[in-house]
GROMACS .gro file of C-alpha atoms in nm:
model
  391
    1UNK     CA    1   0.000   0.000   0.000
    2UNK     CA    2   0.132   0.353  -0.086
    3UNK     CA    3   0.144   0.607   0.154
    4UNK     CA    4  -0.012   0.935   0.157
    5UNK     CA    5   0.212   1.274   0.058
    6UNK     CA    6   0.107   1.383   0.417
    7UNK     CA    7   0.269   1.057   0.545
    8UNK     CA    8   0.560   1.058   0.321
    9UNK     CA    9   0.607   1.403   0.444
   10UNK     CA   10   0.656   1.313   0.767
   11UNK     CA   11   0.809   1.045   0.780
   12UNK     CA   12   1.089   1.239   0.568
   13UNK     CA   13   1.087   1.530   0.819
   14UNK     CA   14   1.126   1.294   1.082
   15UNK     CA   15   1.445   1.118   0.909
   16UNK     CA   16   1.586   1.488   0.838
   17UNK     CA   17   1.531   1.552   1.224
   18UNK     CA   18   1.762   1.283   1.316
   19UNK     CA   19   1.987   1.359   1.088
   20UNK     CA   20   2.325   1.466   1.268
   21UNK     CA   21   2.590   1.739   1.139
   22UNK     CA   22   2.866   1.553   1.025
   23UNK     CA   23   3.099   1.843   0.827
   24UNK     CA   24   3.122   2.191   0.921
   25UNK     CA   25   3.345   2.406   0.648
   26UNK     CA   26   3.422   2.749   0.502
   27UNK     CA   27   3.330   2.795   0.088
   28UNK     CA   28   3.386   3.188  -0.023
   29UNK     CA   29   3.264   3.313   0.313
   30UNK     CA   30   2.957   3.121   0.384
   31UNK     CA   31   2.911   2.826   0.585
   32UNK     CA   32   2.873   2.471   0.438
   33UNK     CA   33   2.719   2.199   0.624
   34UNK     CA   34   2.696   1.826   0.590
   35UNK     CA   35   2.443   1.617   0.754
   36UNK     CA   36   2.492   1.239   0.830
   37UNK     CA   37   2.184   1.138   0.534
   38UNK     CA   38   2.426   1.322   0.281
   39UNK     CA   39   2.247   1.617   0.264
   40UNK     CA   40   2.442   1.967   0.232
   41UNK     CA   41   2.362   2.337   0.223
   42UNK     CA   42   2.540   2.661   0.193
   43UNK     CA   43   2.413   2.955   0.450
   44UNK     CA   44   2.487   3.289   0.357
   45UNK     CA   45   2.621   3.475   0.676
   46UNK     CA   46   2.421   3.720   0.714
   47UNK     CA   47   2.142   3.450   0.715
   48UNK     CA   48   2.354   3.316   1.029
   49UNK     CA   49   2.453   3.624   1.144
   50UNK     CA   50   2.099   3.770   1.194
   51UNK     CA   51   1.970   3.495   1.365
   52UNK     CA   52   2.258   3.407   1.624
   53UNK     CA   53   2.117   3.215   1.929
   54UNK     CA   54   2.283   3.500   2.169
   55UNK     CA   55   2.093   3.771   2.367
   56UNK     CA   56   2.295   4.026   2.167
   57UNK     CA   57   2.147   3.924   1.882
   58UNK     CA   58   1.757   3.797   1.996
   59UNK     CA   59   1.553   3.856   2.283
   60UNK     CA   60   1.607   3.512   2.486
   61UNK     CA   61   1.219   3.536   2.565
   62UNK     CA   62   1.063   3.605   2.284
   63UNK     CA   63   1.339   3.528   1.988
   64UNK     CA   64   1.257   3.909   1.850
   65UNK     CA   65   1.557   4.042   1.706
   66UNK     CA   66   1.787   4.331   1.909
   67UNK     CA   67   1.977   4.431   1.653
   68UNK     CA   68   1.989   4.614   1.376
   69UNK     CA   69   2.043   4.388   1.104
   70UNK     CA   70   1.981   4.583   0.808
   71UNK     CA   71   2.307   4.778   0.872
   72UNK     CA   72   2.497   4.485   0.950
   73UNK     CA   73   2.824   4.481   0.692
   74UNK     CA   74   2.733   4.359   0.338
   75UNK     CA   75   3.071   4.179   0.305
   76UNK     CA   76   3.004   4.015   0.641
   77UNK     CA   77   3.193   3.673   0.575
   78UNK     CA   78   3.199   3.315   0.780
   79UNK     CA   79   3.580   3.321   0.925
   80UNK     CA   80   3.595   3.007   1.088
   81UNK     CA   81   3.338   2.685   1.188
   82UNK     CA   82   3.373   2.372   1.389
   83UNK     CA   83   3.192   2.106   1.509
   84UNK     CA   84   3.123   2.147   1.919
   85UNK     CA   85   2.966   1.870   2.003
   86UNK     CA   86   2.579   1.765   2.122
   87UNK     CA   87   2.504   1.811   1.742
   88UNK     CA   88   2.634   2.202   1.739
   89UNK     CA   89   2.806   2.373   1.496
   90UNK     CA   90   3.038   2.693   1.630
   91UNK     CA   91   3.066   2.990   1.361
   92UNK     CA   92   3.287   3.291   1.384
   93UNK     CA   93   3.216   3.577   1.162
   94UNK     CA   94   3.417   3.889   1.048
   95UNK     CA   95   3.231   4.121   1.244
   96UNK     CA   96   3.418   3.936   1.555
   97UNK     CA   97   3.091   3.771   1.676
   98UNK     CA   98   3.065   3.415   1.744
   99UNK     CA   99   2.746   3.202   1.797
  100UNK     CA  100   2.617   2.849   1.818
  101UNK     CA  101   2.379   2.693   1.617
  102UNK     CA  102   2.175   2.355   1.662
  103UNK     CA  103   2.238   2.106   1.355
  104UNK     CA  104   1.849   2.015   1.411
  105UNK     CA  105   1.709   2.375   1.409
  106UNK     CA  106   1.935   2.442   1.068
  107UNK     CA  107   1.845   2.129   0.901
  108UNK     CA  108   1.493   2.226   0.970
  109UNK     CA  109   1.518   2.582   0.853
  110UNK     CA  110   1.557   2.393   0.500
  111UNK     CA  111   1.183   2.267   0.467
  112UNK     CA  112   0.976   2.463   0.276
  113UNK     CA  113   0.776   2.715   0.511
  114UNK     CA  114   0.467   2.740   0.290
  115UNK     CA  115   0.230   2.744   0.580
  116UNK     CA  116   0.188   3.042   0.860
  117UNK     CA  117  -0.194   2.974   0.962
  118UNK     CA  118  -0.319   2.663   1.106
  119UNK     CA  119  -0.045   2.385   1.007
  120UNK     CA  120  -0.190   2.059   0.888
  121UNK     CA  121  -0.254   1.909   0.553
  122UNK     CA  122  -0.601   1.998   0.392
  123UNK     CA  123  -0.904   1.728   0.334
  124UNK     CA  124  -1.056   1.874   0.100
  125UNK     CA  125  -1.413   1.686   0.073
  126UNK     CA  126  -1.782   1.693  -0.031
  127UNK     CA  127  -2.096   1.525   0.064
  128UNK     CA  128  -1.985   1.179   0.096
  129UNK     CA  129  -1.809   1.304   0.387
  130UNK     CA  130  -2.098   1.229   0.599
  131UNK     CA  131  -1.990   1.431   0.885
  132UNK     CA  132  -1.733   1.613   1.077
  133UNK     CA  133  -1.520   1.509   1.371
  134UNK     CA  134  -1.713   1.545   1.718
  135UNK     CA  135  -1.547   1.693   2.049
  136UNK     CA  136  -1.671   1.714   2.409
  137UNK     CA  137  -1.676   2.051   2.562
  138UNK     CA  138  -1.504   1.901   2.858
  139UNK     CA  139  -1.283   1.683   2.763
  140UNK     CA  140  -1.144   2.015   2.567
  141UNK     CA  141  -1.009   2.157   2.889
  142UNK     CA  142  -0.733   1.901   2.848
  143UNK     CA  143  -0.447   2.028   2.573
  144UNK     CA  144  -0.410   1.745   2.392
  145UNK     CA  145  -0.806   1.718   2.304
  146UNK     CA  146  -0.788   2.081   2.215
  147UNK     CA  147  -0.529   2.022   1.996
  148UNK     CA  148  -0.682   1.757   1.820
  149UNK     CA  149  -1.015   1.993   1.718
  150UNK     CA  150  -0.767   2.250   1.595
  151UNK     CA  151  -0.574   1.961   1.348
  152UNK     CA  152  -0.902   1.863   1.233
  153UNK     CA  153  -0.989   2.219   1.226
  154UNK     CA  154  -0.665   2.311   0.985
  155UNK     CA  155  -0.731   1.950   0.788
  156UNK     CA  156  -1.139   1.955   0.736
  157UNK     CA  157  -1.217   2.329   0.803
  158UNK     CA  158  -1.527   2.275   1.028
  159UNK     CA  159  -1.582   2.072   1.369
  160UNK     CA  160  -1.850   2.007   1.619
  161UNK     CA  161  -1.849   2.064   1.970
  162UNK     CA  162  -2.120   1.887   2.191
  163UNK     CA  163  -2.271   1.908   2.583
  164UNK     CA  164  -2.221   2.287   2.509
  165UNK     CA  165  -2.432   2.438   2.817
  166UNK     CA  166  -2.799   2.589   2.618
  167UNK     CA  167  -2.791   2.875   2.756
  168UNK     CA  168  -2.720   3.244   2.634
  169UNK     CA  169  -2.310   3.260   2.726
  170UNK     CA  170  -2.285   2.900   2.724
  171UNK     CA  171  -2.051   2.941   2.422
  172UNK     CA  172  -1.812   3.160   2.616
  173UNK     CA  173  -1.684   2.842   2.791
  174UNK     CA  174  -1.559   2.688   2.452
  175UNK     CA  175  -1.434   3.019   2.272
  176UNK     CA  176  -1.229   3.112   2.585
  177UNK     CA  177  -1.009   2.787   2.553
  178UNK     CA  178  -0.899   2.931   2.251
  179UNK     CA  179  -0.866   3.260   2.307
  180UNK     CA  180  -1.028   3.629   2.253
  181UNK     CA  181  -1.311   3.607   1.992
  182UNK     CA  182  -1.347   3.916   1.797
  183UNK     CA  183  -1.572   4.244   1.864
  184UNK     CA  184  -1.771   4.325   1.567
  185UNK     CA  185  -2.025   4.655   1.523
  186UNK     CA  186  -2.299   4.384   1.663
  187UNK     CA  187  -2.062   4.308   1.969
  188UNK     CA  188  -1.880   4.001   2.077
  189UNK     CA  189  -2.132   3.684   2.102
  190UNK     CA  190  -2.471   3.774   1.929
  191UNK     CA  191  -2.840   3.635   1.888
  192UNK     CA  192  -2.951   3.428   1.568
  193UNK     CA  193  -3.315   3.410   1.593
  194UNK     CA  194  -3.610   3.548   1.377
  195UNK     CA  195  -3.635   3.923   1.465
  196UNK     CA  196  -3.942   4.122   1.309
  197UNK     CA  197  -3.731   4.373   1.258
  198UNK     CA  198  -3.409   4.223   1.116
  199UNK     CA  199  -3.193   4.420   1.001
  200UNK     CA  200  -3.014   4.146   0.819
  201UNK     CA  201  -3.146   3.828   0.637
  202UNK     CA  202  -2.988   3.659   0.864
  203UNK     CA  203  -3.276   3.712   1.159
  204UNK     CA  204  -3.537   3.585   0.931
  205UNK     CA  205  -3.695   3.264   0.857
  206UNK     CA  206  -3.577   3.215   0.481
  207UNK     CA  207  -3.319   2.968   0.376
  208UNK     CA  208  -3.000   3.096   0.355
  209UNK     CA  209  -2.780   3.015   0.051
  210UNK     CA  210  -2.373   2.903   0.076
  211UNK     CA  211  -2.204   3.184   0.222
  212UNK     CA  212  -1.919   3.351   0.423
  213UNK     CA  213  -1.927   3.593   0.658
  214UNK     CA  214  -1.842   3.888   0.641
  215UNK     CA  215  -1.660   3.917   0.331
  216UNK     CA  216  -1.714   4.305   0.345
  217UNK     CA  217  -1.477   4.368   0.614
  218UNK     CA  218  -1.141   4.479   0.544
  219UNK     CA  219  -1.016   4.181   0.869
  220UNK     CA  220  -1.271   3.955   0.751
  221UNK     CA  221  -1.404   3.719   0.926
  222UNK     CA  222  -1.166   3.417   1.057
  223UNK     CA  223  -1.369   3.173   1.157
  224UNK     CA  224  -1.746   3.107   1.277
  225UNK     CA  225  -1.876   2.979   1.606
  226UNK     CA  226  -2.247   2.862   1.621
  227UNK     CA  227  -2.378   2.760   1.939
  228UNK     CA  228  -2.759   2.602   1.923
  229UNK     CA  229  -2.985   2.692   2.224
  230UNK     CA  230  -3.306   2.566   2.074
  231UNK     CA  231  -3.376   2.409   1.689
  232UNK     CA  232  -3.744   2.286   1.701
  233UNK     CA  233  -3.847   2.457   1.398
  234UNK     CA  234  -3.978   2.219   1.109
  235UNK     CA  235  -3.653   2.253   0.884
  236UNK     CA  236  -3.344   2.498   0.975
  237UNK     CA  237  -3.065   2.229   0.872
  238UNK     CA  238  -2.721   2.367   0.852
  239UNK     CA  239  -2.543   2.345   0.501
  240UNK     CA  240  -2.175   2.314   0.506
  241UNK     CA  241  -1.950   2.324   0.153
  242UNK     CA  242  -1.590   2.278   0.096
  243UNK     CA  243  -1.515   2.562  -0.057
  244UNK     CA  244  -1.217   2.507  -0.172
  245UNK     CA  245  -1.288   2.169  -0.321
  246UNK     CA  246  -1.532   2.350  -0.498
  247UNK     CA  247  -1.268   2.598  -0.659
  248UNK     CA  248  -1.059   2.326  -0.734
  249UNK     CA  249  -1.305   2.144  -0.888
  250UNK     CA  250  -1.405   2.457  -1.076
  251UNK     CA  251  -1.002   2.438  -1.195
  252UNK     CA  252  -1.016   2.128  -1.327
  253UNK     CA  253  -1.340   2.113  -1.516
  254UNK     CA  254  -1.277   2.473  -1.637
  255UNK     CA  255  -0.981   2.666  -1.563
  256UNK     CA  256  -1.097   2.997  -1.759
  257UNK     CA  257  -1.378   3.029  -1.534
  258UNK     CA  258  -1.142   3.004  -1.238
  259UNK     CA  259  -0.929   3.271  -1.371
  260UNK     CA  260  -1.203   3.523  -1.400
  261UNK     CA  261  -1.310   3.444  -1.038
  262UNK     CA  262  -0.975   3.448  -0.910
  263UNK     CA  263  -0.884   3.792  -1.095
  264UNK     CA  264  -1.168   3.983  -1.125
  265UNK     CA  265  -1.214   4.192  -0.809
  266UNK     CA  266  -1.552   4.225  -0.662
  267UNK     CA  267  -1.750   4.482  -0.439
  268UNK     CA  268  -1.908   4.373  -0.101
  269UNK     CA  269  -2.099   4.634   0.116
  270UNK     CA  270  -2.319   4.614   0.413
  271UNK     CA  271  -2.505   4.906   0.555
  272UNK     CA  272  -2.744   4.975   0.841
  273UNK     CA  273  -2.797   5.301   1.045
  274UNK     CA  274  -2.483   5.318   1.252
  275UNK     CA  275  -2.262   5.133   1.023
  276UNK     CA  276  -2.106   5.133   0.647
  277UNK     CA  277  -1.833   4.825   0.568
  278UNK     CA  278  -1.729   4.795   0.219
  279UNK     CA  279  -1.390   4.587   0.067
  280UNK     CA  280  -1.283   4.491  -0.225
  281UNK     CA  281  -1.155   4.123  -0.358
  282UNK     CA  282  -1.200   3.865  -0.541
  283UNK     CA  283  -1.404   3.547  -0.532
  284UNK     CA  284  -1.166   3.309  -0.538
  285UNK     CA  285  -0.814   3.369  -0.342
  286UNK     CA  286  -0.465   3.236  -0.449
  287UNK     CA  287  -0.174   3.299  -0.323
  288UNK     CA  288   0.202   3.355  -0.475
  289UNK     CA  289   0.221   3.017  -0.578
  290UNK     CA  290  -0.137   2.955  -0.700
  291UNK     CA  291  -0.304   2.748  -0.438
  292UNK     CA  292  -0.651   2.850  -0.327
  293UNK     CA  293  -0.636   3.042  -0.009
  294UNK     CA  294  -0.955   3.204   0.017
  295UNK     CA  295  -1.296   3.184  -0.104
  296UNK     CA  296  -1.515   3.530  -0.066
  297UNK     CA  297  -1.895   3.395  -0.143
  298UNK     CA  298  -2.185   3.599  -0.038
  299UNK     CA  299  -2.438   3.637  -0.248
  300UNK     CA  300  -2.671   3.911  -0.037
  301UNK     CA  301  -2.341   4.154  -0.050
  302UNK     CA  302  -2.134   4.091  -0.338
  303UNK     CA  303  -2.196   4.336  -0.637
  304UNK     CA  304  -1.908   4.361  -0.907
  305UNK     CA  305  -1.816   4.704  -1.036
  306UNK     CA  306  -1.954   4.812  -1.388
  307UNK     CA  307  -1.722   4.661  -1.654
  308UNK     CA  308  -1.662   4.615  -2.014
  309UNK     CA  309  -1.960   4.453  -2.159
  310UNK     CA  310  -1.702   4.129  -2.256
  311UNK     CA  311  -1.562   4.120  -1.913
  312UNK     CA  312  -1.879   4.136  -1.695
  313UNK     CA  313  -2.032   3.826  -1.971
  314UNK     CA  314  -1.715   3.654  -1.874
  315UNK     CA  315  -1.720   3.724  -1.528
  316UNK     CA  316  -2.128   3.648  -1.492
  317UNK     CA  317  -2.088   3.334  -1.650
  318UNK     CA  318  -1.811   3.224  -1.461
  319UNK     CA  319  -1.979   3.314  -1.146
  320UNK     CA  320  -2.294   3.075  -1.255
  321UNK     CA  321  -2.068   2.800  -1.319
  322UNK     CA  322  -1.919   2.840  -0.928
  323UNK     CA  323  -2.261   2.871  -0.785
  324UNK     CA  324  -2.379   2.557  -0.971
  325UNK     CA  325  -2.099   2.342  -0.807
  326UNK     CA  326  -2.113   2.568  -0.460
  327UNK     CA  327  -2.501   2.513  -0.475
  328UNK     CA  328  -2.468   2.106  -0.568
  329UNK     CA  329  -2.585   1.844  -0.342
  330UNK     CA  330  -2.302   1.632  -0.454
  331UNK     CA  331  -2.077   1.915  -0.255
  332UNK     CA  332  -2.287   1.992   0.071
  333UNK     CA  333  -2.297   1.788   0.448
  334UNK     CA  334  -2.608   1.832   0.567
  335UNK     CA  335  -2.732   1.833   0.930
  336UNK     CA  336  -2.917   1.956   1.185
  337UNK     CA  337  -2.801   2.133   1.519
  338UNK     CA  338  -2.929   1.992   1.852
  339UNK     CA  339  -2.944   2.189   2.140
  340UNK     CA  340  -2.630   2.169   2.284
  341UNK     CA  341  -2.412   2.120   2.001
  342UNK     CA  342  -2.183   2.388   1.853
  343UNK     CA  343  -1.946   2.410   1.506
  344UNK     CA  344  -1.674   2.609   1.428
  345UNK     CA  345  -1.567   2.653   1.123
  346UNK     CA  346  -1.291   2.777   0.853
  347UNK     CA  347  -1.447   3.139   0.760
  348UNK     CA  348  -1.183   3.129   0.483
  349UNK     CA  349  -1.293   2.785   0.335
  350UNK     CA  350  -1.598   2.713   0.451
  351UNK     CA  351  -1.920   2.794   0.323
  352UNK     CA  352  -2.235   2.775   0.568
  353UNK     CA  353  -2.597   2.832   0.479
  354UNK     CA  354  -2.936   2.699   0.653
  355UNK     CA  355  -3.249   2.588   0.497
  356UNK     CA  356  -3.544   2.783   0.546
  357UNK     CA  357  -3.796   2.675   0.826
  358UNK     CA  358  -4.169   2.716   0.901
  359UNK     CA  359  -4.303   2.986   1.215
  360UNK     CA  360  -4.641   2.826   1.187
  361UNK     CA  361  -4.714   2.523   1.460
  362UNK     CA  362  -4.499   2.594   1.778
  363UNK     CA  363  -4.103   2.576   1.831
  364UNK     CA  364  -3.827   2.805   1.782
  365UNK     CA  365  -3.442   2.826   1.631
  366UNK     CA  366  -3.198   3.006   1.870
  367UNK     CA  367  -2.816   3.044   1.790
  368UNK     CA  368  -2.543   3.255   1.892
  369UNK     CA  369  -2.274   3.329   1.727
  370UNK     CA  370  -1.926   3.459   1.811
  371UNK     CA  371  -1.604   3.448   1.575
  372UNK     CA  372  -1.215   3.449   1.582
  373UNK     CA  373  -0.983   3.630   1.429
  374UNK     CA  374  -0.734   3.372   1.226
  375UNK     CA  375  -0.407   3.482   1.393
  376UNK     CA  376  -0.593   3.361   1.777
  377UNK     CA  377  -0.671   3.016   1.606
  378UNK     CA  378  -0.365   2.945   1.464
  379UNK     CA  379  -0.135   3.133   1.743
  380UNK     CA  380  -0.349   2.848   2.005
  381UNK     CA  381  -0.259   2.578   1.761
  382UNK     CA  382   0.088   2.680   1.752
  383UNK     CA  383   0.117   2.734   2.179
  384UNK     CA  384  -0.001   2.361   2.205
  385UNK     CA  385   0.264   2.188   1.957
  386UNK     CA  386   0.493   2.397   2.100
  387UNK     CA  387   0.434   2.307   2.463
  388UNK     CA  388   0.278   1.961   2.440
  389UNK     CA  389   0.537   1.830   2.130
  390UNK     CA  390   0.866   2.011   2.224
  391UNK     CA  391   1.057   1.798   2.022
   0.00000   0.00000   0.00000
């Protein structure tokens, strides 16, 4: 049986890790070194130089960098290097300075840092999914649990929290584990429930199509928490879509379409009396090397600039073609909230929608919702490797 990439992966990191310095040596000022798997690299020295493991050179608490190192010398040169033992390698440089540096923590500077958010390999998935990975609110107070939701979290881009309390802060409980959620113009945590006067589609009873929130905001949205207090309405499921197996998809099966969405910049706006938020992007993300990083769907506040007759048929088109595949059932896990029970969810990724329920005969549907910034998420992610994985 083959093994995944995301297996193969690490399994190779792990080799690299033990991987010992064997060679230490000087080539036309920079420093060359060997590892016991045969692997070599040359470091430029003021790659070394700016990063020396001293507390002249980084704050020993926080590793931020004292000094200056824009104005250290251009011809700043590797003068001498040996091997000192406990897999260490001692350089001296030009400038007189001399530091120590790990084998391990070099080596590792080597793989490819094409991840700063939530680390993990994506899932990416659609309906034959079935369901998303399931956590206990108190079994969450524990690191390593917590830890697990946010690898799913970074891998599937939605999870589900149960024995939440149903109550009107009960959410606070699970959002403080991770950290401070973010303030909005409607507060921190607030009410989802039909409102007679709703000031957003949202607080009515309609079915709400694949969306993310908040795409109007210029620090949109990171991700979504929705806590259910009460879902006895006939109807009021919760749709979930991948959205970024949906762009991909939308790559493979046509790839001018995707470039339109992905280039074409698009207008979202909400208003109400006390507040105007506008931004501007596109509705489909990539980043520097092409890889889907964000996907900006909302169809109640997304209105594209006038254009070039040509572009905007391009650009419509292209846009029905997305909504057919964000819309599919092929694409969407569908389920309904209990009381209780909680998601949160990839506001980058992840599309969420509900469909529409009756007033008529008794019941009611009661969420409340809170969100996260991304840096919180990831930065919690990042404090629990870090602590519970040292190694």
């Amino acid at each position: 049986m083959s093994l995944s990439p995301a297996v193969q992966s690490a399994a190779a990191d792990s080799a690299a890790d033990s991987a010992a310095v064997s060679e230490a040596a000087l080539e036309e000022g920079a420093l060359v070194v060997a590892w016991s798997d045969g692997r070599r690299f040359s470091f430029h020295p003021l790659w070394l130089r700016e990063r020396a493991p001293d507390g002249q050179t980084l704050d020993g608490r926080n590793g931020q960098r004292t000094l200056e190192a824009a104005f250290l010398p251009l011809d700043l040169a590797v003068t001498g290097a040996r091997l000192a033992g406990d897999d260490r390698v001692e350089v001296t440089f030009s400038d007189g300075a001399t530091a120590l540096f790990e084998g391990a923590r070099l080596r590792r500077a080597l793989a490819p840092r094409d991840q700063v958010d939530l680390l993990g390999d994506r899932e990416l998935w659609d309906a034959s999914l079935g369901g998303f990975p399931r956590y206990r609110l108190g079994d969450l107070k524990q690191g390593r649990p917590l830890l697990g939701l946010l690898d799913d979290l970074a891998r599937l881009g939605c999870v589900l929290i149960e024995e939440v309390p149903p109550e009107k802060n009960g959410i606070l409980e699970f959002m403080g584990l991770i950290g401070n959620i973010k303030l909005t113009n409607w507060g921190g945590v607030e009410d989802v429930k039909v409102d007679a006067d709703a000031f957003d589609l949202t607080l009515t009873n309609r079915g709400l199509e694949p969306h993310v929130d908040n795409p109007y905001r210029f620090s949109t949205i990171g991700y979504v928490v929705l806590h259910c207090l009460e879902n006895s309405f006939e109807g009021g499921e919760s749709t979930i879509v991948d959205g970024f197996a949906v762009a991909e998809r939308l790559r493979r099966e046509d790839p001018a379409a995707f470039e339109v969405l992905a280039t074409t910049p698009v207008y979202f706006r909400y208003e109400d009396g006390t507040t105007v938020l506008d931004n501007l992007r596109s509705l489909i993300g990539v980043d520097a090397e092409g890889r889907v990083e964000r996907v900006a769907w909302s169809n109640r506040t997304e209105f594209v600039d006038v254009r070039p007759v040509a572009e905007l048929t391009r650009y419509y088109a292209a846009r029905r073609r997305f909504a057919e595949l964000l819309y599919a059932e092929e694409m969407t896990v569908t389920f309904k909230l209990q009381p209780g029970q909680a998601f949160i969810l990839d506001n980058y990724r992840v599309l969420h929608g509900r469909t529409p329920f009756e007033l008529a005969g008794g019941g009611n549907r009661h969420m409340r919702q809170g969100y996260f910034d991304r840096d919180m998420v990831s930065s919690r992610q990042k404090v629990l490797r870090r602590d519970l994985d040292p190694d």
